[in-house]
């Protein structure tokens, strides 16, 4: 279900019983939504869910979520066009699989009470959907509505999705027909269409379910991005552009094969996070079981994400071995792999302890977890001294907000810790320079870490500069204390 648009519910919300009565007695055109209305499932998600190679489809869709190519084609409304096209380009046989699926399962997706009411209506019945015509049409046929008038989006372009349902319907029927119609939908984003119609009904059907595609397929980072830290922003900013970049900056100066180094570190990152993420899953479950006021995201109760027991370990071990083979091609594969596996087992055990102890004890265990997250790569590849210092500073600056939160009862936030990273690292470099002016401080790693840190903290630095003032400046609003 989509989020409620302001002003939509009070004006149009009605019960299924009222909607069925009005539809059955309608003498004006009836525009009925398809997904989660006439069909009790989402046709787009069901289509993607039928992909033969679910794991490949899940990986490709994850790449889309990270890169967000729909930013250049009309924004979020065009997202599903990209998703469907990727499936079709890589699995062109998807259409035949879809036709077989809807013939077998289509009838049970029909909203039978609404279908019966539409049959009784004396008005013109139009199925109006922001879904896709080639996907919906065979599903309508399987439901016994093959002769229905259908207005839906094309897959050949982005305009239908970008324009929205109201523009799509008016372009086919005309504004006058829409103004005379009864509109029945479950979608809060249909507010413009509801407002343009003679009568609008927003109905949540009790048997309708939004079932996300590929929900049974496990993929690393799924739980993190869909439940623990909803949205692709955390994966992009905190894992790829933070964890991975600092691993890279700390270690790449000592390699002779930078391309293989980057690929190997990428494998190692996924290997580590496949197990670290199981700690997130356990953390939420323990919170639900043992805490009076658990800190759970809204998506914890609504999103269906695969959280198998053994698949994360299979991903972790296979990618771990691949990463180690790329990073250490000169041998010691067995020994280093053994060390890596033992470290992952220790991480798993530490997370289980952390999730079951009191908050005051968690403060100290979290530092160990953050240190492991920041520096796990050093079990496989070496780093120079400035690189190792960068990883330690990263762990400290991630731990400080939690320490403040648990010890002083303040809201857990990030109090300009990006600036804090730069300041702490610059101070450590300065001390190292004082101790040994011609020592290991003079490396490209030092400059790269400082430059990258300043770039990431550029907005925070701008805020610091804007807010700086003299104590005797009347505009600062300070008082003597």
mmCIF file with all atom_site columns, C-alpha atoms in Angstrom, residues 164-288:
data_model
loop_
_atom_site.group_PDB
_atom_site.id
_atom_site.type_symbol
_atom_site.label_atom_id
_atom_site.label_alt_id
_atom_site.label_comp_id
_atom_site.label_asym_id
_atom_site.label_entity_id
_atom_site.label_seq_id
_atom_site.pdbx_PDB_ins_code
_atom_site.Cartn_x
_atom_site.Cartn_y
_atom_site.Cartn_z
_atom_site.occupancy
_atom_site.B_iso_or_equiv
_atom_site.pdbx_formal_charge
_atom_site.auth_seq_id
_atom_site.auth_comp_id
_atom_site.auth_asym_id
_atom_site.auth_atom_id
_atom_site.pdbx_PDB_model_num
ATOM 1   C CA . UNK A 1 164 ? 0.234   9.712   -13.886 1.00 0.00 ? 164 UNK A CA 1
ATOM 2   C CA . UNK A 1 165 ? -3.080  7.900   -13.928 1.00 0.00 ? 165 UNK A CA 1
ATOM 3   C CA . UNK A 1 166 ? -5.334  10.960  -14.267 1.00 0.00 ? 166 UNK A CA 1
ATOM 4   C CA . UNK A 1 167 ? -3.561  12.148  -17.425 1.00 0.00 ? 167 UNK A CA 1
ATOM 5   C CA . UNK A 1 168 ? -3.529  8.599   -18.796 1.00 0.00 ? 168 UNK A CA 1
ATOM 6   C CA . UNK A 1 169 ? -7.263  8.095   -18.250 1.00 0.00 ? 169 UNK A CA 1
ATOM 7   C CA . UNK A 1 170 ? -8.244  11.527  -19.538 1.00 0.00 ? 170 UNK A CA 1
ATOM 8   C CA . UNK A 1 171 ? -6.168  11.018  -22.678 1.00 0.00 ? 171 UNK A CA 1
ATOM 9   C CA . UNK A 1 172 ? -8.170  7.858   -23.460 1.00 0.00 ? 172 UNK A CA 1
ATOM 10  C CA . UNK A 1 173 ? -11.656 8.759   -22.214 1.00 0.00 ? 173 UNK A CA 1
ATOM 11  C CA . UNK A 1 174 ? -11.695 12.534  -22.104 1.00 0.00 ? 174 UNK A CA 1
ATOM 12  C CA . UNK A 1 175 ? -12.133 14.787  -19.092 1.00 0.00 ? 175 UNK A CA 1
ATOM 13  C CA . UNK A 1 176 ? -15.954 14.845  -19.444 1.00 0.00 ? 176 UNK A CA 1
ATOM 14  C CA . UNK A 1 177 ? -16.288 11.070  -19.080 1.00 0.00 ? 177 UNK A CA 1
ATOM 15  C CA . UNK A 1 178 ? -13.994 11.086  -16.068 1.00 0.00 ? 178 UNK A CA 1
ATOM 16  C CA . UNK A 1 179 ? -16.052 13.869  -14.485 1.00 0.00 ? 179 UNK A CA 1
ATOM 17  C CA . UNK A 1 180 ? -19.175 11.667  -14.736 1.00 0.00 ? 180 UNK A CA 1
ATOM 18  C CA . UNK A 1 181 ? -17.545 8.489   -13.414 1.00 0.00 ? 181 UNK A CA 1
ATOM 19  C CA . UNK A 1 182 ? -17.439 6.490   -10.227 1.00 0.00 ? 182 UNK A CA 1
ATOM 20  C CA . UNK A 1 183 ? -13.793 5.681   -9.390  1.00 0.00 ? 183 UNK A CA 1
ATOM 21  C CA . UNK A 1 184 ? -12.948 2.717   -7.155  1.00 0.00 ? 184 UNK A CA 1
ATOM 22  C CA . UNK A 1 185 ? -9.323  2.324   -6.064  1.00 0.00 ? 185 UNK A CA 1
ATOM 23  C CA . UNK A 1 186 ? -7.165  1.311   -3.137  1.00 0.00 ? 186 UNK A CA 1
ATOM 24  C CA . UNK A 1 187 ? -4.269  3.599   -4.094  1.00 0.00 ? 187 UNK A CA 1
ATOM 25  C CA . UNK A 1 188 ? -3.713  6.816   -2.163  1.00 0.00 ? 188 UNK A CA 1
ATOM 26  C CA . UNK A 1 189 ? -1.677  8.139   -5.078  1.00 0.00 ? 189 UNK A CA 1
ATOM 27  C CA . UNK A 1 190 ? -4.885  8.213   -7.133  1.00 0.00 ? 190 UNK A CA 1
ATOM 28  C CA . UNK A 1 191 ? -6.034  11.334  -5.270  1.00 0.00 ? 191 UNK A CA 1
ATOM 29  C CA . UNK A 1 192 ? -6.044  13.512  -8.471  1.00 0.00 ? 192 UNK A CA 1
ATOM 30  C CA . UNK A 1 193 ? -8.265  10.987  -10.253 1.00 0.00 ? 193 UNK A CA 1
ATOM 31  C CA . UNK A 1 194 ? -10.581 10.704  -7.251  1.00 0.00 ? 194 UNK A CA 1
ATOM 32  C CA . UNK A 1 195 ? -10.900 14.482  -7.155  1.00 0.00 ? 195 UNK A CA 1
ATOM 33  C CA . UNK A 1 196 ? -11.673 14.706  -10.876 1.00 0.00 ? 196 UNK A CA 1
ATOM 34  C CA . UNK A 1 197 ? -14.442 12.081  -10.777 1.00 0.00 ? 197 UNK A CA 1
ATOM 35  C CA . UNK A 1 198 ? -18.092 12.549  -9.913  1.00 0.00 ? 198 UNK A CA 1
ATOM 36  C CA . UNK A 1 199 ? -17.703 10.048  -7.083  1.00 0.00 ? 199 UNK A CA 1
ATOM 37  C CA . UNK A 1 200 ? -14.477 8.666   -5.674  1.00 0.00 ? 200 UNK A CA 1
ATOM 38  C CA . UNK A 1 201 ? -14.148 5.675   -3.391  1.00 0.00 ? 201 UNK A CA 1
ATOM 39  C CA . UNK A 1 202 ? -10.924 4.723   -1.647  1.00 0.00 ? 202 UNK A CA 1
ATOM 40  C CA . UNK A 1 203 ? -11.262 1.136   -0.453  1.00 0.00 ? 203 UNK A CA 1
ATOM 41  C CA . UNK A 1 204 ? -8.933  -1.205  1.379   1.00 0.00 ? 204 UNK A CA 1
ATOM 42  C CA . UNK A 1 205 ? -10.066 -4.698  0.400   1.00 0.00 ? 205 UNK A CA 1
ATOM 43  C CA . UNK A 1 206 ? -9.590  -7.192  3.238   1.00 0.00 ? 206 UNK A CA 1
ATOM 44  C CA . UNK A 1 207 ? -8.199  -9.970  1.020   1.00 0.00 ? 207 UNK A CA 1
ATOM 45  C CA . UNK A 1 208 ? -5.824  -7.757  -0.962  1.00 0.00 ? 208 UNK A CA 1
ATOM 46  C CA . UNK A 1 209 ? -2.117  -8.223  -0.295  1.00 0.00 ? 209 UNK A CA 1
ATOM 47  C CA . UNK A 1 210 ? 0.955   -6.434  -1.572  1.00 0.00 ? 210 UNK A CA 1
ATOM 48  C CA . UNK A 1 211 ? 3.431   -9.259  -2.117  1.00 0.00 ? 211 UNK A CA 1
ATOM 49  C CA . UNK A 1 212 ? 6.883   -7.947  -3.095  1.00 0.00 ? 212 UNK A CA 1
ATOM 50  C CA . UNK A 1 213 ? 8.622   -9.683  -5.954  1.00 0.00 ? 213 UNK A CA 1
ATOM 51  C CA . UNK A 1 214 ? 11.335  -12.256 -5.246  1.00 0.00 ? 214 UNK A CA 1
ATOM 52  C CA . UNK A 1 215 ? 10.463  -12.232 -1.562  1.00 0.00 ? 215 UNK A CA 1
ATOM 53  C CA . UNK A 1 216 ? 11.679  -15.828 -1.210  1.00 0.00 ? 216 UNK A CA 1
ATOM 54  C CA . UNK A 1 217 ? 15.106  -15.068 -2.712  1.00 0.00 ? 217 UNK A CA 1
ATOM 55  C CA . UNK A 1 218 ? 17.890  -14.290 -0.248  1.00 0.00 ? 218 UNK A CA 1
ATOM 56  C CA . UNK A 1 219 ? 20.330  -11.579 -1.199  1.00 0.00 ? 219 UNK A CA 1
ATOM 57  C CA . UNK A 1 220 ? 22.937  -9.902  1.029   1.00 0.00 ? 220 UNK A CA 1
ATOM 58  C CA . UNK A 1 221 ? 21.946  -6.376  2.118   1.00 0.00 ? 221 UNK A CA 1
ATOM 59  C CA . UNK A 1 222 ? 18.234  -7.095  1.532   1.00 0.00 ? 222 UNK A CA 1
ATOM 60  C CA . UNK A 1 223 ? 17.336  -7.013  5.212   1.00 0.00 ? 223 UNK A CA 1
ATOM 61  C CA . UNK A 1 224 ? 19.501  -3.967  5.790   1.00 0.00 ? 224 UNK A CA 1
ATOM 62  C CA . UNK A 1 225 ? 18.030  -1.891  2.962   1.00 0.00 ? 225 UNK A CA 1
ATOM 63  C CA . UNK A 1 226 ? 14.403  -3.035  3.283   1.00 0.00 ? 226 UNK A CA 1
ATOM 64  C CA . UNK A 1 227 ? 13.952  -3.389  7.040   1.00 0.00 ? 227 UNK A CA 1
ATOM 65  C CA . UNK A 1 228 ? 16.842  -2.253  9.255   1.00 0.00 ? 228 UNK A CA 1
ATOM 66  C CA . UNK A 1 229 ? 17.843  0.866   7.304   1.00 0.00 ? 229 UNK A CA 1
ATOM 67  C CA . UNK A 1 230 ? 15.072  1.214   4.704   1.00 0.00 ? 230 UNK A CA 1
ATOM 68  C CA . UNK A 1 231 ? 16.100  2.616   1.351   1.00 0.00 ? 231 UNK A CA 1
ATOM 69  C CA . UNK A 1 232 ? 19.136  2.241   -0.873  1.00 0.00 ? 232 UNK A CA 1
ATOM 70  C CA . UNK A 1 233 ? 20.715  5.377   0.616   1.00 0.00 ? 233 UNK A CA 1
ATOM 71  C CA . UNK A 1 234 ? 22.253  3.483   3.550   1.00 0.00 ? 234 UNK A CA 1
ATOM 72  C CA . UNK A 1 235 ? 23.812  0.886   1.273   1.00 0.00 ? 235 UNK A CA 1
ATOM 73  C CA . UNK A 1 236 ? 25.206  3.533   -1.035  1.00 0.00 ? 236 UNK A CA 1
ATOM 74  C CA . UNK A 1 237 ? 26.379  6.073   1.538   1.00 0.00 ? 237 UNK A CA 1
ATOM 75  C CA . UNK A 1 238 ? 27.271  4.087   4.637   1.00 0.00 ? 238 UNK A CA 1
ATOM 76  C CA . UNK A 1 239 ? 28.492  0.811   3.183   1.00 0.00 ? 239 UNK A CA 1
ATOM 77  C CA . UNK A 1 240 ? 29.788  1.441   -0.335  1.00 0.00 ? 240 UNK A CA 1
ATOM 78  C CA . UNK A 1 241 ? 30.939  5.056   0.044   1.00 0.00 ? 241 UNK A CA 1
ATOM 79  C CA . UNK A 1 242 ? 32.090  4.618   3.631   1.00 0.00 ? 242 UNK A CA 1
ATOM 80  C CA . UNK A 1 243 ? 33.075  1.084   4.637   1.00 0.00 ? 243 UNK A CA 1
ATOM 81  C CA . UNK A 1 244 ? 34.310  0.042   1.222   1.00 0.00 ? 244 UNK A CA 1
ATOM 82  C CA . UNK A 1 245 ? 35.998  3.342   0.364   1.00 0.00 ? 245 UNK A CA 1
ATOM 83  C CA . UNK A 1 246 ? 37.959  3.414   3.616   1.00 0.00 ? 246 UNK A CA 1
ATOM 84  C CA . UNK A 1 247 ? 38.972  -0.224  3.151   1.00 0.00 ? 247 UNK A CA 1
ATOM 85  C CA . UNK A 1 248 ? 40.197  0.766   -0.291  1.00 0.00 ? 248 UNK A CA 1
ATOM 86  C CA . UNK A 1 249 ? 42.012  3.929   0.780   1.00 0.00 ? 249 UNK A CA 1
ATOM 87  C CA . UNK A 1 250 ? 43.712  2.139   3.664   1.00 0.00 ? 250 UNK A CA 1
ATOM 88  C CA . UNK A 1 251 ? 45.072  -0.764  1.621   1.00 0.00 ? 251 UNK A CA 1
ATOM 89  C CA . UNK A 1 252 ? 45.389  0.020   -2.075  1.00 0.00 ? 252 UNK A CA 1
ATOM 90  C CA . UNK A 1 253 ? 48.790  1.746   -1.753  1.00 0.00 ? 253 UNK A CA 1
ATOM 91  C CA . UNK A 1 254 ? 50.402  -1.610  -1.002  1.00 0.00 ? 254 UNK A CA 1
ATOM 92  C CA . UNK A 1 255 ? 49.062  -3.549  -3.999  1.00 0.00 ? 255 UNK A CA 1
ATOM 93  C CA . UNK A 1 256 ? 50.566  -4.111  -7.428  1.00 0.00 ? 256 UNK A CA 1
ATOM 94  C CA . UNK A 1 257 ? 47.230  -5.084  -9.031  1.00 0.00 ? 257 UNK A CA 1
ATOM 95  C CA . UNK A 1 258 ? 44.734  -2.307  -8.223  1.00 0.00 ? 258 UNK A CA 1
ATOM 96  C CA . UNK A 1 259 ? 41.881  -3.651  -10.378 1.00 0.00 ? 259 UNK A CA 1
ATOM 97  C CA . UNK A 1 260 ? 42.012  -7.114  -8.813  1.00 0.00 ? 260 UNK A CA 1
ATOM 98  C CA . UNK A 1 261 ? 42.385  -5.438  -5.433  1.00 0.00 ? 261 UNK A CA 1
ATOM 99  C CA . UNK A 1 262 ? 39.155  -3.498  -5.866  1.00 0.00 ? 262 UNK A CA 1
ATOM 100 C CA . UNK A 1 263 ? 37.246  -6.588  -7.013  1.00 0.00 ? 263 UNK A CA 1
ATOM 101 C CA . UNK A 1 264 ? 38.688  -8.702  -4.207  1.00 0.00 ? 264 UNK A CA 1
ATOM 102 C CA . UNK A 1 265 ? 37.807  -6.131  -1.558  1.00 0.00 ? 265 UNK A CA 1
ATOM 103 C CA . UNK A 1 266 ? 34.285  -5.973  -2.989  1.00 0.00 ? 266 UNK A CA 1
ATOM 104 C CA . UNK A 1 267 ? 33.922  -9.738  -2.569  1.00 0.00 ? 267 UNK A CA 1
ATOM 105 C CA . UNK A 1 268 ? 35.314  -9.476  0.951   1.00 0.00 ? 268 UNK A CA 1
ATOM 106 C CA . UNK A 1 269 ? 32.860  -6.687  1.813   1.00 0.00 ? 269 UNK A CA 1
ATOM 107 C CA . UNK A 1 270 ? 29.838  -8.762  0.780   1.00 0.00 ? 270 UNK A CA 1
ATOM 108 C CA . UNK A 1 271 ? 31.276  -11.766 2.604   1.00 0.00 ? 271 UNK A CA 1
ATOM 109 C CA . UNK A 1 272 ? 31.594  -9.738  5.798   1.00 0.00 ? 272 UNK A CA 1
ATOM 110 C CA . UNK A 1 273 ? 28.185  -8.078  5.519   1.00 0.00 ? 273 UNK A CA 1
ATOM 111 C CA . UNK A 1 274 ? 26.335  -11.321 4.838   1.00 0.00 ? 274 UNK A CA 1
ATOM 112 C CA . UNK A 1 275 ? 27.199  -12.304 8.429   1.00 0.00 ? 275 UNK A CA 1
ATOM 113 C CA . UNK A 1 276 ? 27.052  -8.810  9.940   1.00 0.00 ? 276 UNK A CA 1
ATOM 114 C CA . UNK A 1 277 ? 23.507  -8.537  8.586   1.00 0.00 ? 277 UNK A CA 1
ATOM 115 C CA . UNK A 1 278 ? 22.432  -11.705 10.388  1.00 0.00 ? 278 UNK A CA 1
ATOM 116 C CA . UNK A 1 279 ? 23.279  -9.771  13.539  1.00 0.00 ? 279 UNK A CA 1
ATOM 117 C CA . UNK A 1 280 ? 20.773  -7.108  12.481  1.00 0.00 ? 280 UNK A CA 1
ATOM 118 C CA . UNK A 1 281 ? 18.107  -9.779  11.996  1.00 0.00 ? 281 UNK A CA 1
ATOM 119 C CA . UNK A 1 282 ? 18.826  -11.269 15.420  1.00 0.00 ? 282 UNK A CA 1
ATOM 120 C CA . UNK A 1 283 ? 18.880  -7.781  16.964  1.00 0.00 ? 283 UNK A CA 1
ATOM 121 C CA . UNK A 1 284 ? 15.359  -7.001  15.775  1.00 0.00 ? 284 UNK A CA 1
ATOM 122 C CA . UNK A 1 285 ? 14.008  -10.369 16.841  1.00 0.00 ? 285 UNK A CA 1
ATOM 123 C CA . UNK A 1 286 ? 15.554  -10.061 20.295  1.00 0.00 ? 286 UNK A CA 1
ATOM 124 C CA . UNK A 1 287 ? 14.186  -6.542  20.587  1.00 0.00 ? 287 UNK A CA 1
ATOM 125 C CA . UNK A 1 288 ? 10.698  -7.771  19.777  1.00 0.00 ? 288 UNK A CA 1
#
